[in-house]
mmCIF file of C-alpha atoms in Angstrom:
data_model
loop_
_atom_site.group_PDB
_atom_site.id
_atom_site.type_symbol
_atom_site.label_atom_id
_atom_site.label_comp_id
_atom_site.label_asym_id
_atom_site.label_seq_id
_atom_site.Cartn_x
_atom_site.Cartn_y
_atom_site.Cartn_z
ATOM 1 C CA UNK A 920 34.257 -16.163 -4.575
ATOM 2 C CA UNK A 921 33.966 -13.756 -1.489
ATOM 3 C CA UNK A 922 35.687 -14.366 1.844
ATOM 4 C CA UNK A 923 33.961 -12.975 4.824
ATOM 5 C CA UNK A 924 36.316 -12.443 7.831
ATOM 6 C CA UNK A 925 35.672 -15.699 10.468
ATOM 7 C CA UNK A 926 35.950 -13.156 13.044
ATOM 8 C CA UNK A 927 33.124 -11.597 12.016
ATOM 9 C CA UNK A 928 31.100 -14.942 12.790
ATOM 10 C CA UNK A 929 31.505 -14.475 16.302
ATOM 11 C CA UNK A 930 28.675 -12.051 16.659
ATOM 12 C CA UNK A 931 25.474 -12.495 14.041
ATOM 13 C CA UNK A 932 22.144 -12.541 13.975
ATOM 14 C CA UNK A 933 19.992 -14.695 11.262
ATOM 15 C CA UNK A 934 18.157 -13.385 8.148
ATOM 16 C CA UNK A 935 15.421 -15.684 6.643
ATOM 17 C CA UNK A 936 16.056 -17.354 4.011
ATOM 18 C CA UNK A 937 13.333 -15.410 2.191
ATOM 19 C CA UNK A 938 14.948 -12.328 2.056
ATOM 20 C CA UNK A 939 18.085 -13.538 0.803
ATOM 21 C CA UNK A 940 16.713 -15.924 -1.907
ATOM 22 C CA UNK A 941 13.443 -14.354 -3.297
ATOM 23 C CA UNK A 942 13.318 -10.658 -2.357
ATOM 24 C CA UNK A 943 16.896 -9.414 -2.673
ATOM 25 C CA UNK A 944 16.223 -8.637 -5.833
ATOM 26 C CA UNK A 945 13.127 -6.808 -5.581
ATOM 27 C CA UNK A 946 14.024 -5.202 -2.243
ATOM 28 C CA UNK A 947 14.940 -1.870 -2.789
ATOM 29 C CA UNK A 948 18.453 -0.444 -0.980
ATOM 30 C CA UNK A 949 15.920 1.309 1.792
ATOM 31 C CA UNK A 950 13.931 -1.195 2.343
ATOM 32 C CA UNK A 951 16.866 -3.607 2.589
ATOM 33 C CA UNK A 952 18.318 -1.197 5.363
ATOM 34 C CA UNK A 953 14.934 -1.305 7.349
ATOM 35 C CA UNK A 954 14.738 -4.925 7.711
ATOM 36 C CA UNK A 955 18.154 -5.542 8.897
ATOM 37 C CA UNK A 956 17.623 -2.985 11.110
ATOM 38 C CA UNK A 957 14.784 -4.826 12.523
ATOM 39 C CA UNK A 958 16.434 -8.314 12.313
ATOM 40 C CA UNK A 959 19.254 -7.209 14.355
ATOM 41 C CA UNK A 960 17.129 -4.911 16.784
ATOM 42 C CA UNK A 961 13.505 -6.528 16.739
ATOM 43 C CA UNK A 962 12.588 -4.442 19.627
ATOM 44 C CA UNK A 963 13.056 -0.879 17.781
ATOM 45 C CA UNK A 964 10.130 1.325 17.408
ATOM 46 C CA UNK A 965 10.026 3.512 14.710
ATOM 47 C CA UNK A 966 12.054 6.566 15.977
ATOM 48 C CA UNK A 967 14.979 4.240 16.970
ATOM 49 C CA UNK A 968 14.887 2.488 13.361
ATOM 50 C CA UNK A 969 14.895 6.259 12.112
ATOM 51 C CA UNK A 970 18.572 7.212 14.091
ATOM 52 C CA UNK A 971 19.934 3.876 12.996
ATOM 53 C CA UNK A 972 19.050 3.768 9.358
ATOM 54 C CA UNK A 973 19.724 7.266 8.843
ATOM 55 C CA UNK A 974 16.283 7.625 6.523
ATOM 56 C CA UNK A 975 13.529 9.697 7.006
ATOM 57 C CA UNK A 976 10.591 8.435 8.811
ATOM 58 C CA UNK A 977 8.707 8.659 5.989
ATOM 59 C CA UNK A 978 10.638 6.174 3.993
ATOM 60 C CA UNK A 979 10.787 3.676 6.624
ATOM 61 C CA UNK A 980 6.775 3.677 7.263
ATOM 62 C CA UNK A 981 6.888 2.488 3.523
ATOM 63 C CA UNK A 982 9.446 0.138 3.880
ATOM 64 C CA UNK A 983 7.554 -1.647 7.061
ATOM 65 C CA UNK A 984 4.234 -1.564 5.041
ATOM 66 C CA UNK A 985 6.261 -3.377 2.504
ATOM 67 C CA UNK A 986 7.761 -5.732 4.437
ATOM 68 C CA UNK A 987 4.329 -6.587 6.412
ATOM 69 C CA UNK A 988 3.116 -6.755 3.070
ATOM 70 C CA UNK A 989 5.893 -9.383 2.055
ATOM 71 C CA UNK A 990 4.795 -11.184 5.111
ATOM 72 C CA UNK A 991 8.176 -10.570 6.776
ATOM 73 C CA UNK A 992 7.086 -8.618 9.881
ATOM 74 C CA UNK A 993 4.354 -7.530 11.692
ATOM 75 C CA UNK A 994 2.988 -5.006 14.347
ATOM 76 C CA UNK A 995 2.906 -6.267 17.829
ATOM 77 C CA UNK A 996 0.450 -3.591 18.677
ATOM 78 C CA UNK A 997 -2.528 -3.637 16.684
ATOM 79 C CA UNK A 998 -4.938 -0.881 17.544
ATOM 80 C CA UNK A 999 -8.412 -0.244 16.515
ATOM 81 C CA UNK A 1000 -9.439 2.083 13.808
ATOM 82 C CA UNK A 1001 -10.756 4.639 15.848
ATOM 83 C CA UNK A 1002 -10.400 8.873 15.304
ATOM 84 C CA UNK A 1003 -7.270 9.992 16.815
ATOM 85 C CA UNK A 1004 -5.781 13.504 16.900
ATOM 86 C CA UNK A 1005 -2.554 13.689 15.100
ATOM 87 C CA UNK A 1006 -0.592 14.078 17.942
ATOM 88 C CA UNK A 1007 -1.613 10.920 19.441
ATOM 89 C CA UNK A 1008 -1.280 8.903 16.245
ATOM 90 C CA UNK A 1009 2.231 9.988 16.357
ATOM 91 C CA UNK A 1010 2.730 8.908 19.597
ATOM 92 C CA UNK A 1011 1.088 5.763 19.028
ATOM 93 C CA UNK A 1012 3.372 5.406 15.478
ATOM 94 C CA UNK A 1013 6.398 6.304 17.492
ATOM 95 C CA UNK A 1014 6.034 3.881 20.134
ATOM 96 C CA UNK A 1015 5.443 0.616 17.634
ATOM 97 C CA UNK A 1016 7.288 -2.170 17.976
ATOM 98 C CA UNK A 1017 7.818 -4.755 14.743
ATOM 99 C CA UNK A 1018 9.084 -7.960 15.256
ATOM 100 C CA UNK A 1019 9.604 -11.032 12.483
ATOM 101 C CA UNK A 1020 7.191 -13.546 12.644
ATOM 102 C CA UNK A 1021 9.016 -16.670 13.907
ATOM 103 C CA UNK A 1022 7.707 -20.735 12.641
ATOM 104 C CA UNK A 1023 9.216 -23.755 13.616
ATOM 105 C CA UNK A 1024 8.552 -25.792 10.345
ATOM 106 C CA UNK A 1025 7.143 -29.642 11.254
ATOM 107 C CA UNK A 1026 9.414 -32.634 10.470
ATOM 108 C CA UNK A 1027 8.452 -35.004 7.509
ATOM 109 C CA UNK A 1028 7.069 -37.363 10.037
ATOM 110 C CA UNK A 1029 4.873 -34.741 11.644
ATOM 111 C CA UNK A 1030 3.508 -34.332 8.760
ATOM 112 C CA UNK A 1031 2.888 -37.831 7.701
ATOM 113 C CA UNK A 1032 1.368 -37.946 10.963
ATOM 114 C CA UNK A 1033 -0.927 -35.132 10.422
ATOM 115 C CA UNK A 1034 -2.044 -36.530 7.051
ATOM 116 C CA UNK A 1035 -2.927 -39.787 8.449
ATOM 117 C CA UNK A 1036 -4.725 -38.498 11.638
ATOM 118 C CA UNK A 1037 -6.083 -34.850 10.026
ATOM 119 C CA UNK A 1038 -9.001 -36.086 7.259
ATOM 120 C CA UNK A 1039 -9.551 -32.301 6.685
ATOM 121 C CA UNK A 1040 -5.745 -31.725 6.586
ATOM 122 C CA UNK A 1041 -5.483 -34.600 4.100
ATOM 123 C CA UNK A 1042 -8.338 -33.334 2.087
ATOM 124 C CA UNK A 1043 -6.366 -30.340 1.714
ATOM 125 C CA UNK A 1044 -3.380 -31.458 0.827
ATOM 126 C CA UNK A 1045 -5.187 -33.830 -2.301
ATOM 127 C CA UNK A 1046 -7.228 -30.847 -3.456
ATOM 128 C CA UNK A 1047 -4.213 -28.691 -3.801
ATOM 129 C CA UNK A 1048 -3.101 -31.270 -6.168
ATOM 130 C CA UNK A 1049 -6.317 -31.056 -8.241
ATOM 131 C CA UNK A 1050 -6.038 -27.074 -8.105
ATOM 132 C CA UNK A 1051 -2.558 -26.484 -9.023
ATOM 133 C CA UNK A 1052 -2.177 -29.468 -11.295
ATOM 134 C CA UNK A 1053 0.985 -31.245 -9.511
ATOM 135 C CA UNK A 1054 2.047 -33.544 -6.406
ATOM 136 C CA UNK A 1055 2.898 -31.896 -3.103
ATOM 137 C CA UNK A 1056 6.351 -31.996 -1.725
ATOM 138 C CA UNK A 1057 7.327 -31.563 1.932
ATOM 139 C CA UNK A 1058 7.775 -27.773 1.216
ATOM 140 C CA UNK A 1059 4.405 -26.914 -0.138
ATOM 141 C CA UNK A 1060 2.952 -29.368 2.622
ATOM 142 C CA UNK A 1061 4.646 -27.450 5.497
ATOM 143 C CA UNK A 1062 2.900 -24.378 4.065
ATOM 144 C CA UNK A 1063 -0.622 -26.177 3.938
ATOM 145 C CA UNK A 1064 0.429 -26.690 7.542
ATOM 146 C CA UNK A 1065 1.292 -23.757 8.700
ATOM 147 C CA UNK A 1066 -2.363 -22.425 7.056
ATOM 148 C CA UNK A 1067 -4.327 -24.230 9.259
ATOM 149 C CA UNK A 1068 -1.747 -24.397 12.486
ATOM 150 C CA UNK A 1069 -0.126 -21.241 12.698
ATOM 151 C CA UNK A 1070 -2.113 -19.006 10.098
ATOM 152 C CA UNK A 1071 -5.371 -20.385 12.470
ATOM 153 C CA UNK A 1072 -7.476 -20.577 8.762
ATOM 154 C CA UNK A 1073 -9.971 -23.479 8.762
ATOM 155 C CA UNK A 1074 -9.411 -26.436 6.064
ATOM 156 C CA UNK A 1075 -12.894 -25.376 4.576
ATOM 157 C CA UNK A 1076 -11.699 -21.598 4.272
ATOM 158 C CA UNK A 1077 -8.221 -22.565 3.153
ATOM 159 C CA UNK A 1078 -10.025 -24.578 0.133
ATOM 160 C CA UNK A 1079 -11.014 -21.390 -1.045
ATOM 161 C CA UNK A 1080 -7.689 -19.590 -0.558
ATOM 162 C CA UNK A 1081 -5.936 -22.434 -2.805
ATOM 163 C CA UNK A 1082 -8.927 -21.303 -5.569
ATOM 164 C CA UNK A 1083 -7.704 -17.602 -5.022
ATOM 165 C CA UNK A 1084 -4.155 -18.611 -5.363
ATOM 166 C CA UNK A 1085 -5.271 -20.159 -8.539
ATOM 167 C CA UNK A 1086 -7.187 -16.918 -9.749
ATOM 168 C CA UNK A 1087 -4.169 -14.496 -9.456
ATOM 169 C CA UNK A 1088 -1.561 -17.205 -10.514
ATOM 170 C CA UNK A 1089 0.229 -17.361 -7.192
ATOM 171 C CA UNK A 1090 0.493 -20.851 -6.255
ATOM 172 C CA UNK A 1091 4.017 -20.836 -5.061
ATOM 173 C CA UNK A 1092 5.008 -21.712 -1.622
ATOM 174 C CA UNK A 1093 5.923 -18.081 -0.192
ATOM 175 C CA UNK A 1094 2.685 -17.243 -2.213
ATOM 176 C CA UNK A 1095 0.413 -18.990 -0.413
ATOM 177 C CA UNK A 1096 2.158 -18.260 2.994
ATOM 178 C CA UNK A 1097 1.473 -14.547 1.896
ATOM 179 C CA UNK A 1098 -1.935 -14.935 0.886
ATOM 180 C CA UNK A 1099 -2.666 -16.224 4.356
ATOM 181 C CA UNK A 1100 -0.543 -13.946 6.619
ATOM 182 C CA UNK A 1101 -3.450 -11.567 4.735
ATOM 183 C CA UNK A 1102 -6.474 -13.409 5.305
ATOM 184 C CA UNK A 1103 -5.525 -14.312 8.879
ATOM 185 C CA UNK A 1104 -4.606 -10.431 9.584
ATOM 186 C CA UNK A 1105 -7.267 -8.856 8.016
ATOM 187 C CA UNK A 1106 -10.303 -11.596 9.623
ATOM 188 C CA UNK A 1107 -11.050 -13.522 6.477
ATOM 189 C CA UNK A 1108 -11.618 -16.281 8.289
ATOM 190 C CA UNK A 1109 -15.362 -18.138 7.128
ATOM 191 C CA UNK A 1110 -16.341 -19.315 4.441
ATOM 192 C CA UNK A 1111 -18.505 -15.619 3.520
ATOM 193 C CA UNK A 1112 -15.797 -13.687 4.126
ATOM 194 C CA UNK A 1113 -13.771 -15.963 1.772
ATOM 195 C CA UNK A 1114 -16.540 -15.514 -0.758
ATOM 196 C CA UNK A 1115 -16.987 -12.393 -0.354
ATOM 197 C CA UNK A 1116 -13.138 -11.658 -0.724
ATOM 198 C CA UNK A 1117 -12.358 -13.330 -4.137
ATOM 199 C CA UNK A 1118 -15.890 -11.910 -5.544
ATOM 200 C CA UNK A 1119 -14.384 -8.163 -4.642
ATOM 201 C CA UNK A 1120 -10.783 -9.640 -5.909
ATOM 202 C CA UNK A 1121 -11.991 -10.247 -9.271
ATOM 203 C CA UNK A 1122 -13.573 -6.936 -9.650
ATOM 204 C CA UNK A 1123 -10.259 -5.363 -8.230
ATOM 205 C CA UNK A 1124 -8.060 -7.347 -10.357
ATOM 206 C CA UNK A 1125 -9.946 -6.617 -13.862
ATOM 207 C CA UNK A 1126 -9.853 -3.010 -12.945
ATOM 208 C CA UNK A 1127 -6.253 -2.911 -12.843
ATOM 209 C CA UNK A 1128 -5.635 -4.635 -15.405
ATOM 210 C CA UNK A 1129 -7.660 -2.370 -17.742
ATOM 211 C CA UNK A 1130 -5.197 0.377 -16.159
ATOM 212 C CA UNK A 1131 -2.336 -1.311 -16.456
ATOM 213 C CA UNK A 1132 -3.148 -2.038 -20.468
ATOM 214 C CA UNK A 1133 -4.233 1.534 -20.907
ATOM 215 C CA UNK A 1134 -1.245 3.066 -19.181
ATOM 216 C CA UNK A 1135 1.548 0.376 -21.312
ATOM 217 C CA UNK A 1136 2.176 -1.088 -17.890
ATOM 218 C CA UNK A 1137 2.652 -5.079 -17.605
ATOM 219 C CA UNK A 1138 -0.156 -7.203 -16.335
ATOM 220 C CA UNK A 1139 1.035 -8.158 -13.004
ATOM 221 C CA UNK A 1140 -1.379 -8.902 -10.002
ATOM 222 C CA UNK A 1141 -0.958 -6.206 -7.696
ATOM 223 C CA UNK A 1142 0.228 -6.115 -3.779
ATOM 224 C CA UNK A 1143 -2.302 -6.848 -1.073
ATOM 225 C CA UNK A 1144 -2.001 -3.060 0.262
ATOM 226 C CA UNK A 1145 -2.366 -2.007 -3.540
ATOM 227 C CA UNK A 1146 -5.735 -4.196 -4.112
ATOM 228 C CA UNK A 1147 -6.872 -2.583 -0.653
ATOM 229 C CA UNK A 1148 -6.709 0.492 -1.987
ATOM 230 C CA UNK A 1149 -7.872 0.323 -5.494
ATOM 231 C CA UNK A 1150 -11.338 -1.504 -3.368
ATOM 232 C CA UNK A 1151 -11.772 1.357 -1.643
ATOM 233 C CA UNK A 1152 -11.833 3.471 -4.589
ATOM 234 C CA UNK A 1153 -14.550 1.199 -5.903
ATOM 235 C CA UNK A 1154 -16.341 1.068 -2.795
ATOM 236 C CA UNK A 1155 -16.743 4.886 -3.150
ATOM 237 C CA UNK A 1156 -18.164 4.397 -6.719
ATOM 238 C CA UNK A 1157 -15.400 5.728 -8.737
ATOM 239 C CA UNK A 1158 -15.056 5.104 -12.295
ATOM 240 C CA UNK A 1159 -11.886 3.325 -14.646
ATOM 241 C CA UNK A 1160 -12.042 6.894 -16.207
ATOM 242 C CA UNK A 1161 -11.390 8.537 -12.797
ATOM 243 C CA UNK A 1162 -9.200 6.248 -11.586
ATOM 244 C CA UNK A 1163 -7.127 6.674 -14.863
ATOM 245 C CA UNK A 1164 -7.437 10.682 -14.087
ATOM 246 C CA UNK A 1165 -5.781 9.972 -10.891
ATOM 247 C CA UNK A 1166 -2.850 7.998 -12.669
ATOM 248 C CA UNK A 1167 -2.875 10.966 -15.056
ATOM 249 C CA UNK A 1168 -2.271 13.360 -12.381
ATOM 250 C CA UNK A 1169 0.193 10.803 -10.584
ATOM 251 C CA UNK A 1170 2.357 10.674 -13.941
ATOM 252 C CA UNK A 1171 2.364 14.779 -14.587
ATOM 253 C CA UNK A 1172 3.443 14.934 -10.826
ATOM 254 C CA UNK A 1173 5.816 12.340 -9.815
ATOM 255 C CA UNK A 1174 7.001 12.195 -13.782
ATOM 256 C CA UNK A 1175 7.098 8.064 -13.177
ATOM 257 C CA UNK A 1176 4.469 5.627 -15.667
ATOM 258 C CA UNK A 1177 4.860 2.772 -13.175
ATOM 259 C CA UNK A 1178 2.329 1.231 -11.001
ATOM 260 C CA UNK A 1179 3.768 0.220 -7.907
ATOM 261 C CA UNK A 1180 2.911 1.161 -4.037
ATOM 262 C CA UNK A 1181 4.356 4.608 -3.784
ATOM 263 C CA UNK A 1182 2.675 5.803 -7.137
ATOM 264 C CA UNK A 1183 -0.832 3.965 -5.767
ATOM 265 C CA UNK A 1184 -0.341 5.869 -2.532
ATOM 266 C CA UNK A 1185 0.025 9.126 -4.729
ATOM 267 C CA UNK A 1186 -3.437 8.721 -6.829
ATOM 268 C CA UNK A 1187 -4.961 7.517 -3.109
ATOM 269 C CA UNK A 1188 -4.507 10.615 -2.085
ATOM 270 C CA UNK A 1189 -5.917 12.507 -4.773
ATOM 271 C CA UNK A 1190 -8.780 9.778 -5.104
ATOM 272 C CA UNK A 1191 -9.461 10.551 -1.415
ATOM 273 C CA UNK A 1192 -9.201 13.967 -1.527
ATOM 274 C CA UNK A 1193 -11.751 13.976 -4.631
ATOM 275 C CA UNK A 1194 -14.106 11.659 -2.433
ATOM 276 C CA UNK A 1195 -13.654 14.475 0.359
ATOM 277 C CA UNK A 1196 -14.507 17.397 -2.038
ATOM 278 C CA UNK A 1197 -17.619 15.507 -3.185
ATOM 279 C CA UNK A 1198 -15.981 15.044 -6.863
ATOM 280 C CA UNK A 1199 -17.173 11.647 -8.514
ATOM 281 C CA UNK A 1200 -16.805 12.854 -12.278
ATOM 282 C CA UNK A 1201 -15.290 14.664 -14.380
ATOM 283 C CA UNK A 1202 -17.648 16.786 -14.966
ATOM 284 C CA UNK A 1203 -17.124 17.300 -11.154
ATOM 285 C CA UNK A 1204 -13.431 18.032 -11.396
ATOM 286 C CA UNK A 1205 -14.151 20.640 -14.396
ATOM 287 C CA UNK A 1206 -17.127 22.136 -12.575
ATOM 288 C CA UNK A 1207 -14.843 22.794 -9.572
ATOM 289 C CA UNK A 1208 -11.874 24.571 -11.525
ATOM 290 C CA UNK A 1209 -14.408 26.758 -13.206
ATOM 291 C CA UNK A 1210 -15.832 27.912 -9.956
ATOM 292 C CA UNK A 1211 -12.481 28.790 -8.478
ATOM 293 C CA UNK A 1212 -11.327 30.408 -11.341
ATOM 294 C CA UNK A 1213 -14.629 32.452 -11.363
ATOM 295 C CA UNK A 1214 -14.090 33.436 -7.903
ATOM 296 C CA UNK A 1215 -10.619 34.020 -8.470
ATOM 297 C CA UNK A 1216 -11.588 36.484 -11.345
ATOM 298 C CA UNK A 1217 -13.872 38.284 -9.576
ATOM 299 C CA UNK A 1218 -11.668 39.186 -6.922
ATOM 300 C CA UNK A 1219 -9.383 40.315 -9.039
ATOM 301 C CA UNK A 1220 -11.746 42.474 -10.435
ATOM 302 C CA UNK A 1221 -13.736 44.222 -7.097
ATOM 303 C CA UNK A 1222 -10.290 44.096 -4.697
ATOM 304 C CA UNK A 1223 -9.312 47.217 -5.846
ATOM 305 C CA UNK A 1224 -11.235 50.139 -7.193
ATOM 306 C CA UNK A 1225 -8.272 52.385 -9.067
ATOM 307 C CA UNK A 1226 -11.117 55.192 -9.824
ATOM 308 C CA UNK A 1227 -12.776 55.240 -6.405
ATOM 309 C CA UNK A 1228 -9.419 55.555 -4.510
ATOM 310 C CA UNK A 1229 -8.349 58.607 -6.596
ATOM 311 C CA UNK A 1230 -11.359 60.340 -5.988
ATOM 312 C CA UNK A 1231 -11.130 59.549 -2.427
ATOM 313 C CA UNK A 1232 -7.556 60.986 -2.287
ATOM 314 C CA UNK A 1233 -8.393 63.949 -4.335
ATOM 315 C CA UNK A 1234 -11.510 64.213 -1.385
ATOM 316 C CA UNK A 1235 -8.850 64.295 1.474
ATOM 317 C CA UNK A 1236 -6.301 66.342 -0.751
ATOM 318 C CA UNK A 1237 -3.488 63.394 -0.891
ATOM 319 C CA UNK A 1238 -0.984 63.984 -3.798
ATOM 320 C CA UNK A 1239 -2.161 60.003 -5.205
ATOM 321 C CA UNK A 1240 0.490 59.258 -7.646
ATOM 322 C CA UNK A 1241 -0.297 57.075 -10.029
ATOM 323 C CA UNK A 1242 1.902 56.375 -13.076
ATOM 324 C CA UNK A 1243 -1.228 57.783 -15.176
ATOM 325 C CA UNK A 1244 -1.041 61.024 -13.132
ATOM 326 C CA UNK A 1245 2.430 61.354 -13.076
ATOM 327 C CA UNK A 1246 2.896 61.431 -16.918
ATOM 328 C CA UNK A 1247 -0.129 64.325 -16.738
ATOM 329 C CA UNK A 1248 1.969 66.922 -14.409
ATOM 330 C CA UNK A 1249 5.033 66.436 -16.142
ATOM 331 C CA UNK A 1250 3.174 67.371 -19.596
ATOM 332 C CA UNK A 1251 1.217 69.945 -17.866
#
């Protein structure tokens, strides 16, 4: 049993529940830091979470990114993906501001209510039931709620995200809060896109999963961010092989065998930088080292012409000592 100083209760600020009771545990101490920071200061912007954190700015971009991942925050200021010199993307980084996402969860009556006046809401609700096998309680009926009322997701659209919860085994409450905080973010919000989504999921998944049994790693689904990454590798028509090259080079480097989001942000950047370079194979890779080693040899061999420099100095009369030449005038 801990005591906590009543004094200290006159001044606090709230942490979700969340946090405390099913990401503790998986938060690490960084990240931890960077969302209190933000709880107590929701106005910060990333230089001010910086100074009062004490970690480098590097860290705390990943720790938002995991957080927004988590579904904890998000960005206030969503720009558009447009070029930017690195100056201004700075700028623009700098002057962020992330703010948790607040709810006000609906009574037991408001949702009786809803049920009895919503047919698509009720439709929902009873094929949740049929999809994850059990009867709803008020808890996972506030987050069926909060799908179509706060998420903004259709009930036809959130059918389909209750089959995608299915097909990664996330059916949990947070789960499918999560799963929507994604769709809703990142426009998934017709039927097509839905379609389209879990058809590219599948793919994604069974890719990973091949890496994860080929690298001894345990067959969890991935993070959103990871999944978004691994379908852009796909997208640019790289191969398990290649991919597994890029863990390769991920493991030699960092000296870690775990998949997680900072060693997927390691082989993204050498995937990227391969899909820069032109390299698709591996063939490709080994094609490119024997080219620069071939123009590193023959360099080497042309940059400097011992036998045409001697005569030159002999030409202009310069005493050109060479090791060689030295060992001749002492035995002459």
């Amino acid at each position: 049993m801990f005591a906590i100083d009543p004094k200290l209760y006159a001044s606090t600020f709230s942490l979700p529940v969340k946090i405390a009771d099913k990401l503790l545990k998986l938060s690490s101490g960084d990240q931890l830091k960077v969302i209190i920071s933000i709880l107590r200061n929701p106005d910060s912007n990333l230089d001010e979470i910086v100074k009062n954190t004490g970690l480098s700015a590097e860290t705390v971009e990943e720790s938002i990114e995991y957080w927004t991942d988590c579904g904890i925050i998000q960005s206030e200021t969503k720009t558009a993906k447009t070029v930017t010199t690195e100056s201004e993307n700075n700028s623009r980084t700098s002057n962020k501001v992330y703010t948790p996402v607040p709810f006000v969860n609906p009574t037991q009556n408001e949702i009786d209510r809803e049920l009895k006046n919503s047919r698509s809401f009720k439709n929902l609700c009873n094929e949740a039931q049929q999809i994850f096998g059990r009867t709803l309680g008020y808890s996972m009926q506030v987050a069926l709620y909060r799908v179509i009322h706060y998420y903004g997701i259709k009930a036809n659209v959130a059918n389909l995200l209750l089959h995608f919860a299915k097909l990664i085994d996330k059916t949990g409450i947070n789960d499918i809060d999560k799963i929507a905080d994604y769709w809703s973010s990142n426009g998934i919000s017709s039927m097509k896109a839905a379609d389209d989504y879990i058809a590219e999921s599948e793919k994604v998944l069974n890719v990973y999963m091949k890496l994860a049994d080929a690298t001894g790693n345990a067959k969890e689904v991935p993070s959103f961010v990871m999944c978004d990454m691994l379908s852009q590798w796909l997208r640019w028509g790289y191969s398990d092989e290649m991919i597994k090259k890029a863990y390769d080079i991920m493991k030699t480097e960092k000296e870690t065998d775990r998949l997680n989001y900072q060693t997927f942000r390691h082989m993204n950047a050498t995937i990227s930088r391969w899909h820069k370079d032109g390299i698709k194979t591996a063939e490709d890779i080994a094609k490119g080292i024997k080219k620069k080693t071939s123009t590193h040899k023959q360099t080497k061999d042309t940059s400097f012409d011992v036998s045409l420099a001697e005569e030159t100095a002999k030409e202009s009369k310069v005493d050109f000592g060479t090791k060689k030449n030295k060992k001749r005038k002492r035995g002459a």
